Amino acid sequence: MKTYHIITIGCQMNKSDSERLAGRLEQNGYKKTDNKYQADLIVVNTCGVRQSAEDRIYGLIPGIKKANQKAKIVLTGCLAARQDVKNRLKDYVDEWLPISEIFNFQFSIFKQTLIFNFQANAKCKNDYLKIIPKYESEFSAFVPIGNGCNNFCSYCVVPYARGREVYRPVEDILAEVKELVKKNYKEIILIAQNVNSYKSQIPNPNNQTNSKSQIKNSKNKIIDFSDLLKMVNGIQGDFWLRFMTSHPKDMSDKLIETMVDCEKVCHQVHLPAQAGDDEVLASMNRKYKIADYVELVGKIRSILNDQIPITNNQTNSKFQVPNSKQSLWKQPVSITTDLIVGFPTETKRRFANTAKLMRQIKFDMAYIAKYSARPETAAAKMQDNVSTVEKKRREQILMKILRKTALENNKKYLGKIMKVLVEGESKSEEWAGRTATNKNVKFPSASWRTNDKNNLIGKFVNVKIIKAQDFGLAGELIS
Ligand code: SF4
């Protein structure tokens, strides 16, 4: 039996794509191996969002090819269409596979046994989302609701690498989630580059939602992301529902209200700010101002902080299992973000505005990236005039603020009893999991371990929080 090994670099979308690729390979008789030096087929799913992610493959791929000369190497993901990458790696890569072509590609791999001559078929673009994936986790799953992006933020390569937005029919998404819930999955994460832009036709009993006539006749029957969320929330079962990523310009009041109404939807919002200065945001083509962003976060907090249902008998509450003294605690919604430091137009004064935004919002988490120019993007034509040293300095300043605000936020959990989804064991022999607000929680495992080492993994438990750190909580199991 032929073996495969997939190396995934980058975001959740890439991870999800790799699960679909693995599903296709296994359906066609390939077997996974963890050893890349023994695999017959190695697929590298690349990321082109930062130079650092791109640089990883230049050492990795030649190294694998030298150590495992019999293997066929396929490169997919964001860098698969870049001519300069092709030139640089032409001696090591056997095939360049646009991710949306997995549907076509599988026939050439499997029916012609590693002879690569797949026929690109425009009709199949994004049909790869129909492939039944092989999920990495047995209790938490990414469910893609679409692919691509129309926003063209000036620094971002995604609209070039993945193309324009295409969304999955609602019935495909519901069918995938139902299947997962049937298998006892506890966490469903709906993903797309911009989930808030989701649009689909109403489900059709005849399952022909993509037909031209139906699209023509479907005026006023469009489902948006809030509607989709409600429909997924309505699926029977005990699971958490998350989504990412939301563009601030598209985060509607309707969606915020829907989050309140849907008891399975976790009160965690990932809302990339990217910068805290209006002029930088304008040159990033982000289409909102800082005042809009601050107002939006205020609205999210005022609506989602205050309407958390807490009663003494809600032992399955998604947020908190209150004890008698703390039953009125209102758990804050968790706000996380992405920020770029050293964007070409970011002067020291403008950077100070980003630091100010961080102090003001008090993010629970921020993913801070140092700017690097990406080929084809509008920002690549600007002068990358902030030095590497200065970018590092700015990153450190933001990290310091983040540590402080995250710790402040985490201290609010002290003494509370939280519902936690257990994901595994940490290195220090503790169970590790997350709250609905995506806070990492550790708690001792020794006294709870039975013969079945995995007895808590993938299960909801209640943990009393006794320690707060900047990026995590520690507690003790109470049930
Ligand atoms: S919204 Fe902007 S940053 Fe996000 S994928 Fe689209 S272009 Fe890139």
CSV table of N, CA and C in Angstrom, one decimal, residues 259-399:
chain,number,residue,atom,x,y,z
A,259,MET,N,-25.6,35.7,18.1
A,259,MET,CA,-24.7,35.0,19.1
A,259,MET,C,-25.3,34.9,20.5
A,260,VAL,N,-26.1,35.9,20.8
A,260,VAL,CA,-26.8,35.8,22.1
A,260,VAL,C,-27.9,34.7,22.1
A,261,ASP,N,-28.6,34.7,21.0
A,261,ASP,CA,-29.7,33.8,20.9
A,261,ASP,C,-29.3,32.3,20.8
A,262,CYS,N,-28.1,32.0,20.3
A,262,CYS,CA,-27.7,30.7,20.0
A,262,CYS,C,-26.9,30.1,21.2
A,263,GLU,N,-27.5,29.2,21.9
A,263,GLU,CA,-26.9,28.8,23.2
A,263,GLU,C,-25.6,28.0,22.9
A,264,LYS,N,-25.4,27.5,21.7
A,264,LYS,CA,-24.1,26.7,21.5
A,264,LYS,C,-23.0,27.6,21.0
A,265,VAL,N,-23.3,28.8,20.6
A,265,VAL,CA,-22.2,29.6,20.1
A,265,VAL,C,-21.4,30.2,21.2
A,266,CYS,N,-20.1,30.0,21.1
A,266,CYS,CA,-19.1,30.4,22.2
A,266,CYS,C,-19.0,32.0,22.1
A,267,HIS,N,-18.9,32.6,23.2
A,267,HIS,CA,-18.8,34.0,23.3
A,267,HIS,C,-17.3,34.4,23.2
A,268,GLN,N,-16.8,34.2,22.0
A,268,GLN,CA,-15.4,34.5,21.7
A,268,GLN,C,-15.4,35.1,20.3
A,269,VAL,N,-14.9,36.3,20.1
A,269,VAL,CA,-14.9,36.9,18.8
A,269,VAL,C,-13.5,37.3,18.4
A,270,HIS,N,-13.1,36.7,17.3
A,270,HIS,CA,-11.8,37.0,16.7
A,270,HIS,C,-12.0,38.1,15.7
A,271,LEU,N,-11.4,39.3,16.0
A,271,LEU,CA,-11.8,40.5,15.2
A,271,LEU,C,-10.4,41.2,14.8
A,272,PRO,N,-9.9,40.8,13.7
A,272,PRO,CA,-8.5,41.4,13.3
A,272,PRO,C,-8.6,42.9,13.2
A,273,ALA,N,-7.8,43.6,14.0
A,273,ALA,CA,-7.8,45.1,13.9
A,273,ALA,C,-6.7,45.5,12.9
A,274,GLN,N,-5.6,44.8,12.9
A,274,GLN,CA,-4.4,44.9,12.0
A,274,GLN,C,-3.6,46.2,12.3
A,275,ALA,N,-4.2,47.3,12.7
A,275,ALA,CA,-3.5,48.5,13.1
A,275,ALA,C,-4.4,49.3,13.9
A,276,GLY,N,-3.8,50.3,14.7
A,276,GLY,CA,-4.7,51.1,15.5
A,276,GLY,C,-4.6,52.6,15.0
A,277,ASP,N,-4.3,52.8,13.8
A,277,ASP,CA,-4.2,54.2,13.2
A,277,ASP,C,-5.0,54.3,11.9
A,278,ASP,N,-5.8,55.3,11.8
A,278,ASP,CA,-6.6,55.5,10.6
A,278,ASP,C,-5.9,55.6,9.3
A,279,GLU,N,-4.7,56.3,9.4
A,279,GLU,CA,-4.0,56.4,8.1
A,279,GLU,C,-3.4,55.1,7.7
A,280,VAL,N,-2.9,54.3,8.6
A,280,VAL,CA,-2.3,53.0,8.3
A,280,VAL,C,-3.5,52.1,7.8
A,281,LEU,N,-4.6,52.1,8.5
A,281,LEU,CA,-5.7,51.3,8.0
A,281,LEU,C,-6.1,51.6,6.6
A,282,ALA,N,-6.1,52.9,6.3
A,282,ALA,CA,-6.5,53.3,4.9
A,282,ALA,C,-5.5,52.8,3.9
A,283,SER,N,-4.2,52.8,4.3
A,283,SER,CA,-3.2,52.3,3.3
A,283,SER,C,-3.3,50.8,3.3
A,284,MET,N,-3.8,50.2,4.3
A,284,MET,CA,-4.0,48.7,4.3
A,284,MET,C,-5.3,48.3,3.5
A,285,ASN,N,-6.1,49.3,3.2
A,285,ASN,CA,-7.4,49.1,2.5
A,285,ASN,C,-8.3,48.3,3.4
A,286,ARG,N,-8.4,48.6,4.7
A,286,ARG,CA,-9.2,47.8,5.6
A,286,ARG,C,-10.7,48.3,5.6
A,287,LYS,N,-10.9,49.5,5.2
A,287,LYS,CA,-12.3,50.0,5.0
A,287,LYS,C,-13.1,50.2,6.3
A,288,TYR,N,-12.4,50.5,7.4
A,288,TYR,CA,-13.0,51.0,8.7
A,288,TYR,C,-12.0,51.9,9.4
A,289,LYS,N,-12.5,52.7,10.3
A,289,LYS,CA,-11.7,53.6,11.1
A,289,LYS,C,-11.6,53.0,12.5
A,290,ILE,N,-10.6,53.5,13.2
A,290,ILE,CA,-10.4,53.0,14.6
A,290,ILE,C,-11.7,53.3,15.4
A,291,ALA,N,-12.3,54.4,15.2
A,291,ALA,CA,-13.5,54.7,16.0
A,291,ALA,C,-14.6,53.7,15.8
A,292,ASP,N,-14.7,53.2,14.5
A,292,ASP,CA,-15.7,52.2,14.2
A,292,ASP,C,-15.3,50.9,14.9
A,293,TYR,N,-14.0,50.6,15.0
A,293,TYR,CA,-13.6,49.3,15.6
A,293,TYR,C,-13.9,49.4,17.1
A,294,VAL,N,-13.6,50.5,17.7
A,294,VAL,CA,-13.8,50.6,19.2
A,294,VAL,C,-15.3,50.5,19.5
A,295,GLU,N,-16.0,51.2,18.6
A,295,GLU,CA,-17.5,51.2,18.9
A,295,GLU,C,-18.0,49.7,18.7
A,296,LEU,N,-17.5,49.0,17.7
A,296,LEU,CA,-18.0,47.6,17.5
A,296,LEU,C,-17.6,46.7,18.7
A,297,VAL,N,-16.4,46.9,19.2
A,297,VAL,CA,-16.0,46.0,20.4
A,297,VAL,C,-16.9,46.4,21.6
A,298,GLY,N,-17.2,47.7,21.7
A,298,GLY,CA,-18.0,48.1,22.8
A,298,GLY,C,-19.4,47.5,22.7
A,299,LYS,N,-19.9,47.5,21.5
A,299,LYS,CA,-21.2,46.9,21.2
A,299,LYS,C,-21.2,45.4,21.6
A,300,ILE,N,-20.2,44.7,21.1
A,300,ILE,CA,-20.1,43.3,21.3
A,300,ILE,C,-20.0,43.0,22.8
A,301,ARG,N,-19.2,43.8,23.5
A,301,ARG,CA,-19.1,43.6,24.9
A,301,ARG,C,-20.4,43.9,25.7
A,302,SER,N,-21.0,45.0,25.3
A,302,SER,CA,-22.3,45.3,26.1
A,302,SER,C,-23.4,44.3,25.8
A,303,ILE,N,-23.4,43.7,24.6
A,303,ILE,CA,-24.5,42.8,24.3
A,303,ILE,C,-24.1,41.4,24.8
A,304,LEU,N,-22.9,40.9,24.6
A,304,LEU,CA,-22.5,39.6,24.9
A,304,LEU,C,-22.1,39.4,26.4
A,305,ASN,N,-21.6,40.4,27.0
A,305,ASN,CA,-21.2,40.3,28.4
A,305,ASN,C,-22.5,40.2,29.3
A,306,ASP,N,-23.5,40.9,28.9
A,306,ASP,CA,-24.6,41.1,29.8
A,306,ASP,C,-25.7,40.1,29.7
A,307,GLN,N,-25.7,39.2,28.7
A,307,GLN,CA,-26.8,38.4,28.4
A,307,GLN,C,-26.4,36.9,28.5
A,308,ILE,N,-25.5,36.6,29.4
A,308,ILE,CA,-25.1,35.2,29.5
A,308,ILE,C,-26.0,34.6,30.5
A,309,PRO,N,-26.7,33.5,30.1
A,309,PRO,CA,-27.7,32.9,31.0
A,309,PRO,C,-27.0,32.1,32.0
A,310,ILE,N,-27.2,32.4,33.3
A,310,ILE,CA,-26.6,31.7,34.4
A,310,ILE,C,-27.6,31.4,35.4
A,311,THR,N,-27.9,30.1,35.6
A,311,THR,CA,-28.8,29.7,36.7
A,311,THR,C,-28.2,28.5,37.4
A,312,ASN,N,-28.7,28.3,38.6
A,312,ASN,CA,-28.0,27.2,39.4
A,312,ASN,C,-28.2,25.8,38.8
A,313,ASN,N,-29.2,25.6,37.9
A,313,ASN,CA,-29.3,24.2,37.4
A,313,ASN,C,-28.7,24.1,36.0
A,314,GLN,N,-28.0,25.1,35.6
A,314,GLN,CA,-27.4,24.9,34.2
A,314,GLN,C,-26.0,24.3,34.2
A,315,THR,N,-26.0,23.0,34.7
A,315,THR,CA,-24.7,22.4,34.7
A,315,THR,C,-24.1,22.2,33.4
A,316,ASN,N,-24.9,22.3,32.3
A,316,ASN,CA,-24.4,22.2,31.0
A,316,ASN,C,-24.2,23.5,30.3
A,317,SER,N,-24.3,24.6,31.1
A,317,SER,CA,-24.2,25.9,30.5
A,317,SER,C,-22.9,26.0,29.7
A,318,LYS,N,-22.9,26.7,28.6
A,318,LYS,CA,-21.7,26.7,27.8
A,318,LYS,C,-20.6,27.6,28.4
A,319,PHE,N,-21.0,28.4,29.3
A,319,PHE,CA,-20.0,29.3,29.9
A,319,PHE,C,-19.5,28.9,31.3
A,320,GLN,N,-20.4,28.8,32.2
A,320,GLN,CA,-20.0,28.7,33.6
A,320,GLN,C,-21.0,27.8,34.3
A,321,VAL,N,-20.4,27.0,35.1
A,321,VAL,CA,-21.3,26.2,36.0
A,321,VAL,C,-21.1,27.0,37.4
A,322,PRO,N,-22.1,27.8,37.7
A,322,PRO,CA,-21.9,28.7,38.9
A,322,PRO,C,-22.1,27.9,40.2
A,323,ASN,N,-21.3,28.3,41.2
A,323,ASN,CA,-21.6,27.8,42.5
A,323,ASN,C,-22.6,28.8,43.2
A,324,SER,N,-23.0,28.5,44.3
A,324,SER,CA,-24.1,29.3,44.9
A,324,SER,C,-23.7,30.7,45.1
A,325,LYS,N,-22.4,31.0,45.5
A,325,LYS,CA,-22.0,32.3,45.8
A,325,LYS,C,-21.8,33.2,44.5
A,326,GLN,N,-21.5,32.5,43.4
A,326,GLN,CA,-21.0,33.2,42.3
A,326,GLN,C,-22.0,33.1,41.1
A,327,SER,N,-23.2,32.8,41.4
A,327,SER,CA,-24.1,32.6,40.3
A,327,SER,C,-24.5,33.8,39.4
A,328,LEU,N,-24.1,35.0,39.9
A,328,LEU,CA,-24.4,36.2,39.1
A,328,LEU,C,-23.2,36.7,38.3
A,329,TRP,N,-22.1,36.0,38.4
A,329,TRP,CA,-20.9,36.4,37.6
A,329,TRP,C,-21.2,36.5,36.1
A,330,LYS,N,-20.9,37.6,35.5
A,330,LYS,CA,-21.1,37.7,34.1
A,330,LYS,C,-19.8,37.6,33.4
A,331,GLN,N,-19.6,36.5,32.7
A,331,GLN,CA,-18.3,36.2,32.1
A,331,GLN,C,-18.1,37.1,30.9
A,332,PRO,N,-16.9,37.8,30.8
A,332,PRO,CA,-16.7,38.7,29.7
A,332,PRO,C,-16.5,37.9,28.4
A,333,VAL,N,-17.1,38.5,27.3
A,333,VAL,CA,-16.8,37.9,26.0
A,333,VAL,C,-15.3,38.0,25.7
A,334,SER,N,-14.7,37.1,25.1
A,334,SER,CA,-13.3,37.1,24.8
A,334,SER,C,-13.1,37.8,23.4
A,335,ILE,N,-12.2,38.8,23.4
A,335,ILE,CA,-12.0,39.5,22.1
A,335,ILE,C,-10.5,39.3,21.8
A,336,THR,N,-10.3,38.7,20.6
A,336,THR,CA,-8.9,38.4,20.2
A,336,THR,C,-8.7,39.1,18.8
A,337,THR,N,-7.4,39.3,18.5
A,337,THR,CA,-7.2,40.1,17.2
A,337,THR,C,-5.9,39.7,16.5
A,338,ASP,N,-5.7,40.2,15.3
A,338,ASP,CA,-4.5,40.1,14.6
A,338,ASP,C,-3.9,41.5,14.4
A,339,LEU,N,-2.6,41.7,14.5
A,339,LEU,CA,-2.0,43.0,14.3
A,339,LEU,C,-0.7,42.9,13.5
A,340,ILE,N,-0.5,43.9,12.7
A,340,ILE,CA,0.7,43.9,11.9
A,340,ILE,C,1.6,45.0,12.4
A,341,VAL,N,2.8,44.8,12.7
A,341,VAL,CA,3.7,45.9,13.0
A,341,VAL,C,4.7,46.2,11.9
A,342,GLY,N,5.1,47.5,11.7
A,342,GLY,CA,6.0,47.8,10.7
A,342,GLY,C,5.5,47.9,9.2
A,343,PHE,N,4.2,48.1,9.1
A,343,PHE,CA,3.6,48.3,7.8
A,343,PHE,C,4.3,49.5,7.2
A,344,PRO,N,4.5,49.6,5.8
A,344,PRO,CA,5.2,50.7,5.2
A,344,PRO,C,4.8,52.1,5.7
A,345,THR,N,3.6,52.4,5.9
A,345,THR,CA,3.2,53.7,6.3
A,345,THR,C,3.1,53.9,7.8
A,346,GLU,N,3.6,53.0,8.5
A,346,GLU,CA,3.5,53.0,10.0
A,346,GLU,C,4.7,53.8,10.6
A,347,THR,N,4.5,55.1,10.8
A,347,THR,CA,5.6,55.9,11.5
A,347,THR,C,5.5,55.6,13.0
A,348,LYS,N,6.5,56.1,13.7
A,348,LYS,CA,6.5,55.9,15.2
A,348,LYS,C,5.2,56.5,15.8
A,349,ARG,N,4.8,57.6,15.3
A,349,ARG,CA,3.6,58.2,15.9
A,349,ARG,C,2.3,57.3,15.6
A,350,ARG,N,2.3,56.8,14.4
A,350,ARG,CA,1.1,55.9,14.1
A,350,ARG,C,1.2,54.6,14.8
A,351,PHE,N,2.4,54.1,15.0
A,351,PHE,CA,2.5,52.9,15.8
A,351,PHE,C,2.0,53.1,17.2
A,352,ALA,N,2.3,54.3,17.7
A,352,ALA,CA,1.8,54.6,19.1
A,352,ALA,C,0.3,54.5,19.2
A,353,ASN,N,-0.4,54.8,18.1
A,353,ASN,CA,-1.9,54.6,18.1
A,353,ASN,C,-2.3,53.2,18.2
A,354,THR,N,-1.5,52.3,17.7
A,354,THR,CA,-1.8,50.8,17.8
A,354,THR,C,-1.6,50.4,19.2
A,355,ALA,N,-0.5,50.9,19.8
A,355,ALA,CA,-0.3,50.6,21.3
A,355,ALA,C,-1.4,51.1,22.1
A,356,LYS,N,-1.9,52.3,21.7
A,356,LYS,CA,-3.0,52.9,22.5
A,356,LYS,C,-4.3,52.0,22.4
A,357,LEU,N,-4.5,51.6,21.1
A,357,LEU,CA,-5.7,50.7,20.9
A,357,LEU,C,-5.6,49.5,21.8
A,358,MET,N,-4.4,48.9,21.8
A,358,MET,CA,-4.3,47.7,22.7
A,358,MET,C,-4.6,47.9,24.1
A,359,ARG,N,-4.1,49.1,24.6
A,359,ARG,CA,-4.3,49.4,26.0
A,359,ARG,C,-5.8,49.6,26.3
A,360,GLN,N,-6.4,50.2,25.3
A,360,GLN,CA,-7.9,50.6,25.4
A,360,GLN,C,-8.8,49.3,25.3
A,361,ILE,N,-8.5,48.5,24.3
A,361,ILE,CA,-9.4,47.3,24.1
A,361,ILE,C,-9.1,46.2,25.2
A,362,LYS,N,-7.9,46.1,25.6
A,362,LYS,CA,-7.5,45.0,26.5
A,362,LYS,C,-7.8,43.7,25.9
A,363,PHE,N,-7.2,43.3,24.8
A,363,PHE,CA,-7.5,42.1,24.2
A,363,PHE,C,-7.1,40.9,25.0
A,364,ASP,N,-7.9,39.8,24.8
A,364,ASP,CA,-7.6,38.5,25.5
A,364,ASP,C,-6.4,37.8,24.8
A,365,MET,N,-6.3,38.1,23.5
A,365,MET,CA,-5.1,37.5,22.8
A,365,MET,C,-4.9,38.3,21.5
A,366,ALA,N,-3.7,38.4,21.1
A,366,ALA,CA,-3.4,39.1,19.9
A,366,ALA,C,-2.3,38.4,19.1
A,367,TYR,N,-2.5,38.1,17.9
A,367,TYR,CA,-1.5,37.5,17.1
A,367,TYR,C,-0.7,38.6,16.3
A,368,ILE,N,0.5,38.8,16.7
A,368,ILE,CA,1.2,40.0,16.2
A,368,ILE,C,2.2,39.6,15.2
A,369,ALA,N,2.2,40.1,14.0
A,369,ALA,CA,3.1,39.7,12.9
A,369,ALA,C,3.9,40.9,12.5
A,370,LYS,N,5.2,40.7,12.2
A,370,LYS,CA,6.0,41.7,11.6
A,370,LYS,C,5.8,41.7,10.1
A,371,TYR,N,5.5,42.9,9.6
A,371,TYR,CA,5.2,43.1,8.1
A,371,TYR,C,6.3,42.5,7.3
A,372,SER,N,5.9,41.8,6.2
A,372,SER,CA,6.8,41.5,5.1
A,372,SER,C,6.0,41.6,3.8
A,373,ALA,N,6.7,42.2,2.8
A,373,ALA,CA,6.0,42.4,1.5
A,373,ALA,C,5.7,41.1,0.9
A,374,ARG,N,4.5,41.0,0.3
A,374,ARG,CA,4.1,39.8,-0.4
A,374,ARG,C,4.0,40.1,-1.9
A,375,PRO,N,4.6,39.3,-2.7
A,375,PRO,CA,4.5,39.5,-4.2
A,375,PRO,C,3.0,39.7,-4.6
A,376,GLU,N,2.8,40.5,-5.6
A,376,GLU,CA,1.5,40.7,-6.2
A,376,GLU,C,0.6,41.7,-5.5
A,377,THR,N,0.9,41.9,-4.2
A,377,THR,CA,0.0,42.7,-3.4
A,377,THR,C,0.2,44.2,-3.6
A,378,ALA,N,-0.8,45.0,-3.3
A,378,ALA,CA,-0.6,46.5,-3.5
A,378,ALA,C,0.5,47.0,-2.6
A,379,ALA,N,0.6,46.5,-1.4
A,379,ALA,CA,1.6,47.0,-0.4
A,379,ALA,C,3.0,46.7,-0.9
A,380,ALA,N,3.2,45.7,-1.7
A,380,ALA,CA,4.5,45.3,-2.2
A,380,ALA,C,5.1,46.5,-3.0
A,381,LYS,N,4.3,47.4,-3.5
A,381,LYS,CA,4.8,48.5,-4.3
A,381,LYS,C,5.2,49.6,-3.4
A,382,MET,N,4.8,49.6,-2.1
A,382,MET,CA,5.2,50.6,-1.2
A,382,MET,C,6.6,50.3,-0.7
A,383,GLN,N,7.3,51.3,-0.2
A,383,GLN,CA,8.6,51.1,0.3
A,383,GLN,C,8.6,50.5,1.7
A,384,ASP,N,9.2,49.3,1.9
A,384,ASP,CA,9.2,48.6,3.2
A,384,ASP,C,10.2,49.3,4.0
A,385,ASN,N,9.8,50.4,4.6
A,385,ASN,CA,10.9,51.3,5.2
A,385,ASN,C,11.0,51.3,6.7
A,386,VAL,N,10.4,50.3,7.4
A,386,VAL,CA,10.6,50.1,8.8
A,386,VAL,C,11.6,49.0,8.9
A,387,SER,N,12.7,49.3,9.6
A,387,SER,CA,13.8,48.3,9.7
A,387,SER,C,13.4,47.0,10.5
A,388,THR,N,14.1,45.9,10.3
A,388,THR,CA,13.8,44.7,11.0
A,388,THR,C,13.9,44.9,12.5
A,389,VAL,N,14.9,45.6,12.9
A,389,VAL,CA,15.1,45.9,14.3
A,389,VAL,C,13.9,46.6,14.9
A,390,GLU,N,13.5,47.6,14.2
A,390,GLU,CA,12.4,48.4,14.6
A,390,GLU,C,11.1,47.6,14.7
A,391,LYS,N,10.9,46.8,13.7
A,391,LYS,CA,9.7,45.9,13.7
A,391,LYS,C,9.7,45.0,15.0
A,392,LYS,N,10.9,44.5,15.3
A,392,LYS,CA,11.0,43.6,16.4
A,392,LYS,C,10.7,44.4,17.7
A,393,ARG,N,11.2,45.7,17.7
A,393,ARG,CA,10.9,46.5,18.9
A,393,ARG,C,9.4,46.8,19.1
A,394,ARG,N,8.8,47.1,18.0
A,394,ARG,CA,7.3,47.4,18.1
A,394,ARG,C,6.6,46.1,18.5
A,395,GLU,N,7.0,45.0,17.9
A,395,GLU,CA,6.3,43.7,18.3
A,395,GLU,C,6.4,43.5,19.8
A,396,GLN,N,7.7,43.8,20.4
A,396,GLN,CA,7.9,43.5,21.8
A,396,GLN,C,7.0,44.5,22.7
A,397,ILE,N,6.9,45.7,22.2
A,397,ILE,CA,6.0,46.7,22.9
A,397,ILE,C,4.6,46.1,23.0
A,398,LEU,N,4.1,45.7,21.9
A,398,LEU,CA,2.7,45.2,21.9
A,398,LEU,C,2.6,43.9,22.7
A,399,MET,N,3.6,43.1,22.6
A,399,MET,CA,3.5,41.8,23.4
A,399,MET,C,3.4,42.1,24.9
